[in-house]
Amino acid sequence: MSNIAILCSGGDVSGMNPALKQFVEYSLQKNLKPYFVYDGYEGLIDNNIKAASYCDVSGIITRGGTKIGSARSKRFMEKKYRQIAKKNLDKLNINMLIVLGGDGSFRGLDIFYKESGIKFCGIPSTIDNDINGTDYCLGVDTALNIIKTSIDAIRDTASSFKRAFVIETMGRDCGYLALVTHLTSGSELCLIPEIAYDLREYEQKFKKEMNNGRRYFIAIISEGIKENSQEIATWFQEKIGIESRVSILGHIQRGGNPTVKDRLMAYKFVVNAIDGLLEDKHESVICYDRFGFNFKSIEEVTSKKKTLDKELLSYIK
Ligand code: F6P
């Protein structure tokens, strides 16, 4: 029996718990002994690694976040701590590792593989959907649905008042969440880091719409744009002449009951990752694109910045 471990690194996403459940069940099915590493790479260094069983994953499929914790580890960037991590894995005879995380987490992993020979597979997991080489990252669908529900609720109050609502989504420097939300929530304005904009271009149009009876505006902005939400709200107030409010959705977007899509994607990502490791496809990331699931090298995934889908971008005008 070989031993295999899993850890979560970076921002948690809804979908990690379903992935942990499938990890335990599929490992046992494949005659592998599953281990959980608690609190990301920190747990590797601190030897917080424990054998996992069916009992550990019972009832977690409905929960957001991650039962085994996540972290952004600065120590793992230092060789001396990676050496400790390797020793801890060796003590338990673990030679395969699955990491749920973003591209930053995968970069550290690549160095670790080169030094230690521990085979790994990355599963793209971030609500930002900003990992090059994959069209889908675990957690995105749940985040989009949480945002949708929030905006539908804000629209109720917006339509009752004559107000502009500036709603800020997460995404770091990637506008994916904001763009998809704009297209699916019928907002009047969408500002994302990938598209240059000049607010003056909207002034005449918006004022005209107000003169024609528009009662409210919904503006979706991504956290990475040059102005902050309050500045956009002030612009609505001063230049368009409408009272405004800001709603920063924040970490609410990272939690919540995983959607069916994220539960199913978690299932498939894990099955593909474990099958790949058993077929000796190590040192890579399991990606999902129009060809289905396929392995891509860490180099390909981490060396380029992900660009937004051209078709989606073309709809924004
Ligand atoms: O990468 C996921 C993410 O939620 C980003 O969208 C956001 O910018 C960041 O993490 C927030 O990080 P933290 O949880 O450390 O505040």
Short mmCIF file of C-alpha atoms and ligand atoms in Angstrom, two decimals:
data_model
loop_
_atom_site.label_atom_id
_atom_site.label_comp_id
_atom_site.label_asym_id
_atom_site.label_seq_id
_atom_site.Cartn_x
_atom_site.Cartn_y
_atom_site.Cartn_z
CA MET A 1 0.00 0.00 0.00
CA SER A 2 1.37 3.46 -0.96
CA ASN A 3 0.72 6.53 1.11
CA ILE A 4 -0.74 9.73 -0.31
CA ALA A 5 -1.40 13.10 1.32
CA ILE A 6 -3.50 16.15 0.53
CA LEU A 7 -3.28 19.75 1.70
CA CYS A 8 -5.03 23.06 1.04
CA SER A 9 -2.97 26.18 0.43
CA GLY A 10 -3.84 29.87 -0.03
CA GLY A 11 -7.40 31.23 -0.01
CA ASP A 12 -9.94 28.53 0.85
CA VAL A 13 -12.79 27.84 -1.58
CA SER A 14 -16.13 26.07 -1.38
CA GLY A 15 -15.38 22.77 -3.00
CA MET A 16 -12.36 21.88 -0.89
CA ASN A 17 -14.42 19.80 1.53
CA PRO A 18 -16.09 17.77 -1.24
CA ALA A 19 -12.58 17.26 -2.68
CA LEU A 20 -11.30 16.00 0.70
CA LYS A 21 -14.18 13.54 0.91
CA GLN A 22 -13.50 12.16 -2.54
CA PHE A 23 -9.76 12.07 -1.81
CA VAL A 24 -10.28 9.73 1.14
CA GLU A 25 -12.84 7.55 -0.59
CA TYR A 26 -11.01 7.22 -3.91
CA SER A 27 -7.62 6.65 -2.26
CA LEU A 28 -9.02 3.77 -0.23
CA GLN A 29 -10.70 2.41 -3.36
CA LYS A 30 -7.30 2.45 -5.07
CA ASN A 31 -5.62 0.77 -2.11
CA LEU A 32 -3.75 3.94 -1.09
CA LYS A 33 -3.49 5.11 2.51
CA PRO A 34 -4.80 8.72 2.69
CA TYR A 35 -3.29 11.39 4.94
CA PHE A 36 -4.42 14.94 5.69
CA VAL A 37 -1.87 17.71 6.09
CA TYR A 38 -3.43 20.38 8.31
CA ASP A 39 -2.98 24.13 7.68
CA GLY A 40 -1.26 23.94 4.31
CA TYR A 41 2.53 23.92 3.97
CA GLU A 42 2.72 25.05 7.59
CA GLY A 43 1.40 21.63 8.58
CA LEU A 44 4.03 19.91 6.45
CA ILE A 45 6.73 21.79 8.34
CA ASP A 46 5.13 21.33 11.78
CA ASN A 47 4.41 17.64 11.17
CA ASN A 48 0.68 18.20 11.43
CA ILE A 49 -0.03 15.20 9.22
CA LYS A 50 -2.61 12.60 10.18
CA ALA A 51 -4.04 9.48 8.60
CA ALA A 52 -7.57 10.10 7.31
CA SER A 53 -10.57 7.81 7.35
CA TYR A 54 -14.20 7.77 6.25
CA CYS A 55 -15.18 9.21 9.65
CA ASP A 56 -13.10 12.36 9.00
CA VAL A 57 -15.05 13.21 5.88
CA SER A 58 -18.52 12.22 6.94
CA GLY A 59 -20.98 15.09 6.50
CA ILE A 60 -18.48 17.63 5.14
CA ILE A 61 -19.70 17.66 1.52
CA THR A 62 -22.20 20.43 2.30
CA ARG A 63 -19.71 22.73 3.99
CA GLY A 64 -17.66 25.58 2.53
CA GLY A 65 -14.11 26.25 3.65
CA THR A 66 -11.82 23.34 4.38
CA LYS A 67 -11.92 20.95 7.29
CA ILE A 68 -8.13 20.60 7.28
CA GLY A 69 -7.41 24.33 7.24
CA SER A 70 -5.38 26.38 4.80
CA ALA A 71 -2.53 28.87 5.09
CA ARG A 72 -0.17 31.08 3.13
CA SER A 73 3.21 29.84 4.30
CA LYS A 74 6.22 32.14 4.15
CA ARG A 75 8.41 29.49 5.79
CA PHE A 76 7.89 27.02 2.93
CA MET A 77 9.75 29.47 0.68
CA GLU A 78 12.91 28.74 2.70
CA LYS A 79 14.95 25.63 1.92
CA LYS A 80 15.58 24.70 5.55
CA TYR A 81 11.82 24.40 6.19
CA ARG A 82 11.24 22.44 2.99
CA GLN A 83 13.88 19.98 4.20
CA ILE A 84 11.95 19.55 7.45
CA ALA A 85 8.77 19.02 5.42
CA LYS A 86 10.47 16.29 3.38
CA LYS A 87 11.65 14.53 6.56
CA ASN A 88 8.11 14.63 7.97
CA LEU A 89 6.70 13.05 4.81
CA ASP A 90 9.47 10.43 4.76
CA LYS A 91 8.69 9.42 8.35
CA LEU A 92 5.20 8.43 7.18
CA ASN A 93 6.38 6.99 3.86
CA ILE A 94 4.29 9.50 1.94
CA ASN A 95 5.58 9.89 -1.60
CA MET A 96 2.55 11.44 -3.33
CA LEU A 97 1.02 14.80 -2.51
CA ILE A 98 -2.07 16.58 -3.81
CA VAL A 99 -2.27 20.33 -3.31
CA LEU A 100 -5.47 22.33 -3.63
CA GLY A 101 -4.43 25.93 -4.24
CA GLY A 102 -3.56 28.75 -6.60
CA ASP A 103 -0.50 29.33 -8.78
CA GLY A 104 1.53 30.77 -5.89
CA SER A 105 1.05 27.50 -4.02
CA PHE A 106 2.13 25.50 -7.06
CA ARG A 107 5.35 27.47 -7.50
CA GLY A 108 6.53 26.44 -4.03
CA LEU A 109 5.57 22.89 -4.81
CA ASP A 110 7.70 22.73 -7.92
CA ILE A 111 10.83 23.71 -6.00
CA PHE A 112 9.90 21.14 -3.36
CA TYR A 113 9.61 18.38 -5.98
CA LYS A 114 12.98 19.23 -7.49
CA GLU A 115 14.63 19.03 -4.07
CA SER A 116 12.73 16.11 -2.57
CA GLY A 117 11.34 13.95 -5.40
CA ILE A 118 7.92 13.88 -3.71
CA LYS A 119 5.47 13.39 -6.58
CA PHE A 120 2.70 15.90 -6.63
CA CYS A 121 -0.40 17.00 -8.47
CA GLY A 122 -1.91 20.47 -8.15
CA ILE A 123 -5.65 21.01 -8.28
CA PRO A 124 -6.47 24.61 -9.30
CA SER A 125 -8.56 26.04 -6.47
CA THR A 126 -9.25 29.75 -6.22
CA ILE A 127 -12.36 31.87 -6.59
CA ASP A 128 -10.29 34.29 -8.70
CA ASN A 129 -10.21 31.85 -11.67
CA ASP A 130 -6.84 33.32 -12.56
CA ILE A 131 -4.69 30.22 -13.14
CA ASN A 132 -3.19 29.96 -16.59
CA GLY A 133 -3.93 26.74 -18.49
CA THR A 134 -7.25 25.93 -16.86
CA ASP A 135 -10.66 27.34 -17.74
CA TYR A 136 -12.05 26.37 -14.37
CA CYS A 137 -10.76 26.55 -10.81
CA LEU A 138 -12.55 24.86 -7.96
CA GLY A 139 -14.79 27.24 -6.00
CA VAL A 140 -15.60 29.67 -8.80
CA ASP A 141 -19.18 28.52 -9.36
CA THR A 142 -20.08 28.75 -5.67
CA ALA A 143 -18.53 32.22 -5.45
CA LEU A 144 -20.46 33.38 -8.53
CA ASN A 145 -23.70 32.07 -7.09
CA ILE A 146 -23.09 33.78 -3.75
CA ILE A 147 -22.41 37.03 -5.62
CA LYS A 148 -25.55 36.53 -7.74
CA THR A 149 -27.71 36.05 -4.64
CA SER A 150 -26.17 39.12 -2.99
CA ILE A 151 -26.71 41.31 -6.03
CA ASP A 152 -30.27 40.13 -6.55
CA ALA A 153 -30.91 41.20 -2.95
CA ILE A 154 -29.20 44.55 -3.41
CA ARG A 155 -31.29 45.15 -6.53
CA ASP A 156 -34.44 44.89 -4.40
CA THR A 157 -33.38 47.79 -2.23
CA ALA A 158 -31.78 49.69 -5.13
CA SER A 159 -35.01 49.61 -7.10
CA SER A 160 -36.95 50.90 -4.11
CA PHE A 161 -34.72 53.96 -3.81
CA LYS A 162 -33.23 56.25 -6.41
CA ARG A 163 -29.70 55.14 -5.78
CA ALA A 164 -26.54 53.88 -7.45
CA PHE A 165 -25.04 50.79 -5.86
CA VAL A 166 -21.34 50.15 -6.33
CA ILE A 167 -20.68 46.49 -5.62
CA GLU A 168 -17.11 45.28 -5.27
CA THR A 169 -16.18 41.70 -6.03
CA MET A 170 -12.94 39.88 -5.16
CA GLY A 171 -10.51 38.54 -7.73
CA ARG A 172 -7.24 40.21 -6.82
CA ASP A 173 -6.01 41.56 -10.18
CA CYS A 174 -8.31 39.35 -12.25
CA GLY A 175 -11.72 40.63 -13.31
CA TYR A 176 -13.35 37.26 -14.03
CA LEU A 177 -15.84 37.29 -11.14
CA ALA A 178 -16.89 40.87 -11.90
CA LEU A 179 -17.19 40.27 -15.63
CA VAL A 180 -19.33 37.13 -15.37
CA THR A 181 -21.42 38.80 -12.68
CA HIS A 182 -21.97 41.84 -14.89
CA LEU A 183 -23.15 39.67 -17.78
CA THR A 184 -25.45 37.59 -15.60
CA SER A 185 -26.90 40.21 -13.28
CA GLY A 186 -27.78 42.91 -15.76
CA SER A 187 -25.65 45.66 -14.24
CA GLU A 188 -25.18 49.01 -15.91
CA LEU A 189 -21.45 49.33 -15.38
CA CYS A 190 -18.56 46.87 -15.04
CA LEU A 191 -15.02 47.94 -14.27
CA ILE A 192 -12.22 45.36 -14.30
CA PRO A 193 -8.41 45.63 -14.31
CA GLU A 194 -8.13 44.06 -17.78
CA ILE A 195 -10.03 46.85 -19.55
CA ALA A 196 -8.95 50.48 -19.63
CA TYR A 197 -11.83 52.84 -18.95
CA ASP A 198 -12.60 56.51 -18.69
CA LEU A 199 -15.55 57.29 -16.45
CA ARG A 200 -16.23 60.49 -18.39
CA GLU A 201 -17.41 58.34 -21.29
CA TYR A 202 -20.37 57.14 -19.22
CA GLU A 203 -21.51 60.53 -17.94
CA GLN A 204 -23.74 61.67 -20.79
CA LYS A 205 -25.28 58.23 -21.27
CA PHE A 206 -26.12 57.74 -17.60
CA LYS A 207 -27.50 61.27 -17.17
CA LYS A 208 -29.70 60.79 -20.23
CA GLU A 209 -30.98 57.49 -18.84
CA MET A 210 -31.87 59.23 -15.58
CA ASN A 211 -33.73 61.94 -17.47
CA ASN A 212 -35.62 59.18 -19.24
CA GLY A 213 -36.74 57.71 -15.91
CA ARG A 214 -34.00 55.38 -14.73
CA ARG A 215 -34.34 55.05 -10.96
CA TYR A 216 -31.16 53.18 -10.03
CA PHE A 217 -27.81 51.87 -11.21
CA ILE A 218 -25.92 48.71 -10.35
CA ALA A 219 -22.17 48.97 -10.92
CA ILE A 220 -19.98 45.88 -10.52
CA ILE A 221 -16.35 46.63 -9.93
CA SER A 222 -13.45 44.29 -9.39
CA GLU A 223 -11.16 44.85 -6.40
CA GLY A 224 -8.09 45.30 -8.65
CA ILE A 225 -9.14 48.48 -10.52
CA LYS A 226 -7.34 51.79 -10.06
CA GLU A 227 -10.10 53.57 -8.12
CA ASN A 228 -11.63 52.21 -4.96
CA SER A 229 -15.35 51.59 -4.58
CA GLN A 230 -15.94 54.77 -2.63
CA GLU A 231 -14.37 56.85 -5.40
CA ILE A 232 -16.73 55.31 -7.95
CA ALA A 233 -19.67 55.98 -5.62
CA THR A 234 -18.57 59.61 -5.24
CA TRP A 235 -18.39 59.86 -9.04
CA PHE A 236 -22.02 58.69 -9.30
CA GLN A 237 -23.03 61.26 -6.72
CA GLU A 238 -21.09 64.19 -8.12
CA LYS A 239 -21.12 63.58 -11.87
CA ILE A 240 -24.35 61.67 -12.45
CA GLY A 241 -26.31 63.31 -9.66
CA ILE A 242 -27.64 60.22 -7.92
CA GLU A 243 -27.26 59.21 -4.29
CA SER A 244 -24.92 56.24 -4.00
CA ARG A 245 -23.98 53.40 -1.69
CA VAL A 246 -21.04 50.99 -1.61
CA SER A 247 -21.27 47.29 -0.92
CA ILE A 248 -18.00 45.39 -0.66
CA LEU A 249 -18.92 41.72 -0.79
CA GLY A 250 -15.57 40.59 0.65
CA HIS A 251 -15.05 37.16 2.15
CA ILE A 252 -18.72 36.19 1.91
CA GLN A 253 -17.71 35.21 -1.66
CA ARG A 254 -15.33 32.53 -0.42
CA GLY A 255 -17.76 30.63 1.78
CA GLY A 256 -21.12 28.92 1.60
CA ASN A 257 -22.63 25.60 0.66
CA PRO A 258 -20.75 24.26 -2.42
CA THR A 259 -22.86 24.22 -5.58
CA VAL A 260 -23.55 21.00 -7.49
CA LYS A 261 -21.01 22.12 -10.09
CA ASP A 262 -18.27 22.55 -7.48
CA ARG A 263 -19.08 19.23 -5.82
CA LEU A 264 -18.89 17.46 -9.17
CA MET A 265 -15.74 19.29 -10.24
CA ALA A 266 -14.14 18.44 -6.89
CA TYR A 267 -14.96 14.80 -7.50
CA LYS A 268 -13.52 14.81 -11.02
CA PHE A 269 -10.41 16.84 -10.18
CA VAL A 270 -9.52 14.42 -7.39
CA VAL A 271 -10.14 11.26 -9.44
CA ASN A 272 -8.02 12.62 -12.28
CA ALA A 273 -5.27 13.74 -9.90
CA ILE A 274 -5.00 10.37 -8.17
CA ASP A 275 -5.20 8.41 -11.44
CA GLY A 276 -2.49 10.68 -12.88
CA LEU A 277 -0.18 10.15 -9.92
CA LEU A 278 -0.67 6.39 -10.16
CA GLU A 279 0.20 6.59 -13.85
CA ASP A 280 3.36 8.48 -12.89
CA LYS A 281 2.18 11.85 -14.18
CA HIS A 282 3.81 13.81 -11.43
CA GLU A 283 5.05 17.38 -11.12
CA SER A 284 1.99 18.76 -12.86
CA VAL A 285 -1.40 20.40 -12.44
CA ILE A 286 -4.67 18.83 -13.45
CA CYS A 287 -6.38 21.43 -15.61
CA TYR A 288 -9.83 21.63 -17.17
CA ASP A 289 -10.37 23.17 -20.59
CA ARG A 290 -12.39 22.59 -23.75
CA PHE A 291 -10.60 19.27 -24.23
CA GLY A 292 -11.64 18.08 -20.78
CA PHE A 293 -9.18 17.21 -18.01
CA ASN A 294 -5.50 17.23 -18.87
CA PHE A 295 -2.19 17.59 -17.11
CA LYS A 296 -0.10 20.70 -17.62
CA SER A 297 3.37 21.40 -16.37
CA ILE A 298 3.92 23.73 -13.46
CA GLU A 299 5.98 25.85 -15.82
CA GLU A 300 3.05 26.34 -18.20
CA VAL A 301 0.63 27.10 -15.39
CA THR A 302 2.79 29.49 -13.43
CA SER A 303 4.92 31.26 -16.03
CA LYS A 304 2.15 33.21 -17.75
CA LYS A 305 -0.59 35.44 -16.46
CA LYS A 306 -4.04 34.15 -17.32
CA THR A 307 -5.90 36.26 -19.84
CA LEU A 308 -9.67 36.58 -19.77
CA ASP A 309 -11.73 34.68 -22.31
CA LYS A 310 -12.01 36.83 -25.45
CA GLU A 311 -15.63 35.92 -26.06
CA LEU A 312 -16.64 37.02 -22.56
CA LEU A 313 -14.68 40.24 -22.96
CA SER A 314 -16.34 40.99 -26.29
CA TYR A 315 -19.75 41.11 -24.57
CA ILE A 316 -18.80 43.89 -22.18
CA LYS A 317 -19.28 46.83 -24.58
O1 F6P B 1 -7.18 34.63 -3.91
C1 F6P B 1 -8.41 34.59 -3.29
C2 F6P B 1 -8.74 35.90 -2.61
O2 F6P B 1 -10.01 35.77 -2.02
C3 F6P B 1 -8.68 37.13 -3.50
O3 F6P B 1 -9.82 37.28 -4.31
C4 F6P B 1 -8.51 38.22 -2.48
O4 F6P B 1 -7.85 39.34 -3.06
C5 F6P B 1 -7.65 37.57 -1.44
O5 F6P B 1 -7.81 36.17 -1.59
C6 F6P B 1 -8.00 37.94 -0.04
O6 F6P B 1 -7.05 37.36 0.79
P1 F6P B 1 -7.22 37.23 2.37
O7 F6P B 1 -8.21 36.16 2.64
O8 F6P B 1 -5.86 36.89 2.85
O9 F6P B 1 -7.71 38.55 2.87
#
